[in-house]
Amino acid sequence: MRAGGRHRRGRRHARPGHRHGEPRHDAPRRGFDLAGRLASFRRRHPAVVVQGRSSTAGTRDHLDALRRGDLDLALVATPTDTVPGVHLQSLDSEPLLLVCPVSHPLASSGTIRLEQIADEAFIDSPAGWGNRLLVDSAFAAAGLRRTVYTETIDFTMAQSLVGERLGVAFVPATLVRADPRLVALDVDPALIWTVRLARSASRPLSAAAAALAAELKAGTPSPEDP
C-alpha cells in the first residue's frame, strides 16, 4: 500500500522528501482485521490515499523489497521473530492444521506428528511464502524431507485438491472450511503461523507510513479475542 496526500479535486504526490507507506501482505487474516484497520485509517486520515498491492512471491519477496528500500511496511509471516535488517512486530498468530481426506489412515487420530506424514504428497504455497517457510523449517529441524507435489497460493483451492484426494495440506485454523470430505488434524509440536508488521531496521518511516503502522498495530487482537 502507498500512503500519500490528496487535493480536493484529486490525488497529489507527497511533498519532496516524503516517503510513501507501502505495506504488502501474504495472506488474508480473520483475527487481524486488515480491512477494518484500513477503513479506520481512512476515517482518521481522509487526506491520505492508500494504495494496496500484493505479491505472488510472498514473504521472502516482501523482505527483500524492504531491504532494498522499495517499500516502507509489509505484512509478512516469518518462522521466527528476528530477520536481519528488518524490524518485526507480531500482529496475530494461529496454528496450522493438517487437512486430509476423511479416508486417510490418520484421519481419526486427532493429532499427528511430522514423522507420520513425511511421505505424503503435499499441497502447499510456493517457496518463499510464510506458511511454506514455517513448514519447511519444521521438517528440516526434525531431520525430515517431504515433497510438495502441487503449489497454490489459495487455501480454498488447496482444500479442494485435498478433497479430490490429490494430497494433504497445512491450513491456518481459521481458514479450514467445513467440507464432509475433509478432516483437520492438530500437529504436535504445533506449527504457529504468525503475521508480523515489518519495516526496515535502518530506514526511518515517513509521517504517513508511521501513522499507517500505528493504525495496523492498533488492530492487534487481545489474548481474549476468539
Tab-separated table of N, CA and C in Angstrom, residues 68-138:
chain	number	residue	atom	x	y	z
A	68	ARG	N	15.744	-3.375	0.157
A	68	ARG	CA	16.147	-2.537	-0.982
A	68	ARG	C	15.622	-1.108	-0.854
A	69	GLY	N	14.645	-0.905	0.016
A	69	GLY	CA	14.028	0.401	0.132
A	69	GLY	C	12.891	0.611	-0.839
A	70	ASP	N	12.378	-0.468	-1.435
A	70	ASP	CA	11.277	-0.362	-2.387
A	70	ASP	C	9.934	-0.145	-1.700
A	71	LEU	N	9.835	-0.421	-0.419
A	71	LEU	CA	8.623	-0.197	0.343
A	71	LEU	C	8.979	0.079	1.786
A	72	ASP	N	8.034	0.637	2.505
A	72	ASP	CA	8.278	1.017	3.891
A	72	ASP	C	7.734	0.015	4.889
A	73	LEU	N	6.592	-0.576	4.594
A	73	LEU	CA	5.930	-1.509	5.506
A	73	LEU	C	5.490	-2.748	4.748
A	74	ALA	N	5.438	-3.869	5.455
A	74	ALA	CA	4.931	-5.099	4.855
A	74	ALA	C	4.291	-5.954	5.934
A	75	LEU	N	3.238	-6.661	5.579
A	75	LEU	CA	2.690	-7.697	6.436
A	75	LEU	C	3.281	-9.013	5.955
A	76	VAL	N	4.011	-9.680	6.830
A	76	VAL	CA	4.717	-10.899	6.460
A	76	VAL	C	4.412	-11.993	7.472
A	77	ALA	N	4.757	-13.213	7.115
A	77	ALA	CA	4.608	-14.346	8.025
A	77	ALA	C	5.947	-15.076	8.066
A	78	THR	N	6.758	-14.759	9.062
A	78	THR	CA	8.091	-15.349	9.173
A	78	THR	C	8.110	-16.450	10.229
A	79	PRO	N	8.934	-17.480	10.047
A	79	PRO	CA	9.001	-18.567	11.034
A	79	PRO	C	9.558	-18.124	12.378
A	80	THR	N	10.396	-17.063	12.384
A	80	THR	CA	10.993	-16.563	13.617
A	80	THR	C	10.696	-15.082	13.770
A	81	ASP	N	10.954	-14.540	14.978
A	81	ASP	CA	10.660	-13.130	15.218
A	81	ASP	C	11.864	-12.224	14.992
A	82	THR	N	12.915	-12.757	14.400
A	82	THR	CA	14.082	-11.941	14.049
A	82	THR	C	14.480	-12.213	12.606
A	83	VAL	N	14.695	-11.142	11.860
A	83	VAL	CA	15.140	-11.224	10.469
A	83	VAL	C	16.196	-10.141	10.277
A	84	PRO	N	17.376	-10.453	9.744
A	84	PRO	CA	18.426	-9.447	9.572
A	84	PRO	C	17.957	-8.237	8.773
A	85	GLY	N	18.230	-7.058	9.309
A	85	GLY	CA	17.930	-5.829	8.613
A	85	GLY	C	16.485	-5.378	8.658
A	86	VAL	N	15.645	-6.117	9.401
A	86	VAL	CA	14.209	-5.821	9.423
A	86	VAL	C	13.710	-5.816	10.862
A	87	HIS	N	12.874	-4.843	11.182
A	87	HIS	CA	12.214	-4.815	12.489
A	87	HIS	C	10.837	-5.437	12.344
A	88	LEU	N	10.512	-6.393	13.232
A	88	LEU	CA	9.240	-7.114	13.157
A	88	LEU	C	8.425	-6.911	14.422
A	89	GLN	N	7.124	-6.809	14.264
A	89	GLN	CA	6.214	-6.781	15.405
A	89	GLN	C	5.043	-7.706	15.117
A	90	SER	N	4.801	-8.650	16.028
A	90	SER	CA	3.721	-9.622	15.837
A	90	SER	C	2.365	-8.943	15.921
A	91	LEU	N	1.474	-9.309	14.993
A	91	LEU	CA	0.119	-8.786	14.977
A	91	LEU	C	-0.910	-9.844	15.366
A	92	ASP	N	-0.691	-11.068	14.955
A	92	ASP	CA	-1.642	-12.141	15.243
A	92	ASP	C	-0.987	-13.478	14.918
A	93	SER	N	-1.486	-14.541	15.530
A	93	SER	CA	-0.944	-15.870	15.259
A	93	SER	C	-2.027	-16.917	15.453
A	94	GLU	N	-1.835	-18.053	14.807
A	94	GLU	CA	-2.751	-19.186	14.935
A	94	GLU	C	-2.036	-20.440	14.447
A	95	PRO	N	-2.527	-21.614	14.857
A	95	PRO	CA	-1.867	-22.849	14.430
A	95	PRO	C	-2.232	-23.229	13.001
A	96	LEU	N	-1.301	-23.893	12.335
A	96	LEU	CA	-1.597	-24.568	11.079
A	96	LEU	C	-2.101	-25.969	11.412
A	97	LEU	N	-3.163	-26.384	10.747
A	97	LEU	CA	-3.696	-27.735	10.900
A	97	LEU	C	-3.436	-28.518	9.628
A	98	LEU	N	-3.314	-29.835	9.773
A	98	LEU	CA	-3.152	-30.679	8.585
A	98	LEU	C	-4.536	-31.099	8.107
A	99	VAL	N	-4.862	-30.745	6.875
A	99	VAL	CA	-6.139	-31.123	6.280
A	99	VAL	C	-5.907	-32.320	5.368
A	100	CYS	N	-6.658	-33.386	5.619
A	100	CYS	CA	-6.522	-34.619	4.837
A	100	CYS	C	-7.916	-35.157	4.501
A	101	PRO	N	-8.011	-36.097	3.554
A	101	PRO	CA	-9.308	-36.692	3.239
A	101	PRO	C	-9.818	-37.528	4.416
A	102	VAL	N	-11.131	-37.658	4.531
A	102	VAL	CA	-11.708	-38.465	5.615
A	102	VAL	C	-11.293	-39.922	5.494
A	103	SER	N	-10.898	-40.335	4.293
A	103	SER	CA	-10.482	-41.721	4.076
A	103	SER	C	-9.026	-41.970	4.431
A	104	HIS	N	-8.303	-40.936	4.818
A	104	HIS	CA	-6.878	-41.077	5.132
A	104	HIS	C	-6.701	-41.961	6.366
A	105	PRO	N	-5.684	-42.809	6.395
A	105	PRO	CA	-5.456	-43.692	7.551
A	105	PRO	C	-5.302	-42.961	8.880
A	106	LEU	N	-4.854	-41.696	8.854
A	106	LEU	CA	-4.657	-40.938	10.084
A	106	LEU	C	-5.841	-40.031	10.416
A	107	ALA	N	-6.902	-40.086	9.635
A	107	ALA	CA	-7.998	-39.137	9.779
A	107	ALA	C	-8.648	-39.161	11.159
A	108	SER	N	-8.628	-40.286	11.812
A	108	SER	CA	-9.287	-40.410	13.122
A	108	SER	C	-8.321	-40.208	14.288
A	109	SER	N	-7.085	-39.847	13.997
A	109	SER	CA	-6.085	-39.773	15.056
A	109	SER	C	-6.179	-38.506	15.894
A	110	GLY	N	-6.792	-37.445	15.374
A	110	GLY	CA	-6.916	-36.204	16.129
A	110	GLY	C	-5.674	-35.335	16.076
A	111	THR	N	-4.521	-35.933	16.321
A	111	THR	CA	-3.245	-35.212	16.318
A	111	THR	C	-2.210	-36.052	15.585
A	112	ILE	N	-1.376	-35.381	14.798
A	112	ILE	CA	-0.317	-36.096	14.075
A	112	ILE	C	1.029	-35.457	14.378
A	113	ARG	N	2.091	-36.218	14.153
A	113	ARG	CA	3.459	-35.724	14.236
A	113	ARG	C	4.056	-35.732	12.831
A	114	LEU	N	5.051	-34.884	12.620
A	114	LEU	CA	5.605	-34.726	11.280
A	114	LEU	C	6.161	-36.030	10.722
A	115	GLU	N	6.764	-36.855	11.574
A	115	GLU	CA	7.342	-38.103	11.071
A	115	GLU	C	6.289	-39.059	10.533
A	116	GLN	N	5.031	-38.868	10.940
A	116	GLN	CA	3.949	-39.723	10.447
A	116	GLN	C	3.518	-39.358	9.033
A	117	ILE	N	3.846	-38.165	8.569
A	117	ILE	CA	3.321	-37.692	7.287
A	117	ILE	C	4.416	-37.288	6.304
A	118	ALA	N	5.650	-37.572	6.625
A	118	ALA	CA	6.758	-37.122	5.770
A	118	ALA	C	6.669	-37.659	4.351
A	119	ASP	N	6.044	-38.823	4.162
A	119	ASP	CA	5.973	-39.425	2.837
A	119	ASP	C	4.712	-39.049	2.069
A	120	GLU	N	3.910	-38.153	2.608
A	120	GLU	CA	2.673	-37.755	1.938
A	120	GLU	C	2.956	-36.889	0.716
A	121	ALA	N	1.971	-36.798	-0.170
A	121	ALA	CA	2.002	-35.849	-1.283
A	121	ALA	C	1.429	-34.531	-0.754
A	122	PHE	N	2.250	-33.498	-0.703
A	122	PHE	CA	1.821	-32.243	-0.098
A	122	PHE	C	1.334	-31.242	-1.132
A	123	ILE	N	0.312	-30.501	-0.731
A	123	ILE	CA	-0.184	-29.347	-1.472
A	123	ILE	C	0.170	-28.142	-0.610
A	124	ASP	N	0.916	-27.187	-1.152
A	124	ASP	CA	1.412	-26.095	-0.311
A	124	ASP	C	1.582	-24.826	-1.140
A	125	SER	N	1.838	-23.730	-0.442
A	125	SER	CA	2.146	-22.464	-1.115
A	125	SER	C	3.526	-22.558	-1.773
A	126	PRO	N	3.807	-21.684	-2.727
A	126	PRO	CA	5.140	-21.684	-3.344
A	126	PRO	C	6.222	-21.350	-2.325
A	127	ALA	N	7.446	-21.756	-2.625
A	127	ALA	CA	8.584	-21.415	-1.772
A	127	ALA	C	8.671	-19.904	-1.629
A	128	GLY	N	8.917	-19.439	-0.402
A	128	GLY	CA	9.003	-18.014	-0.144
A	128	GLY	C	7.804	-17.477	0.605
A	129	TRP	N	6.674	-18.198	0.558
A	129	TRP	CA	5.509	-17.792	1.322
A	129	TRP	C	5.705	-18.146	2.787
A	130	GLY	N	5.121	-17.328	3.687
A	130	GLY	CA	5.356	-17.500	5.118
A	130	GLY	C	4.973	-18.849	5.657
A	131	ASN	N	3.805	-19.361	5.283
A	131	ASN	CA	3.377	-20.669	5.783
A	131	ASN	C	4.269	-21.782	5.246
A	132	ARG	N	4.727	-21.649	4.015
A	132	ARG	CA	5.640	-22.643	3.440
A	132	ARG	C	6.985	-22.610	4.162
A	133	LEU	N	7.489	-21.398	4.452
A	133	LEU	CA	8.747	-21.274	5.187
A	133	LEU	C	8.643	-21.932	6.556
A	134	LEU	N	7.506	-21.730	7.232
A	134	LEU	CA	7.309	-22.314	8.554
A	134	LEU	C	7.330	-23.831	8.498
A	135	VAL	N	6.585	-24.402	7.567
A	135	VAL	CA	6.507	-25.864	7.469
A	135	VAL	C	7.844	-26.455	7.029
A	136	ASP	N	8.468	-25.856	6.032
A	136	ASP	CA	9.772	-26.358	5.580
A	136	ASP	C	10.793	-26.332	6.717
A	137	SER	N	10.783	-25.259	7.507
A	137	SER	CA	11.714	-25.147	8.632
A	137	SER	C	11.453	-26.229	9.676
A	138	ALA	N	10.178	-26.518	9.922
A	138	ALA	CA	9.826	-27.535	10.917
A	138	ALA	C	10.288	-28.922	10.475
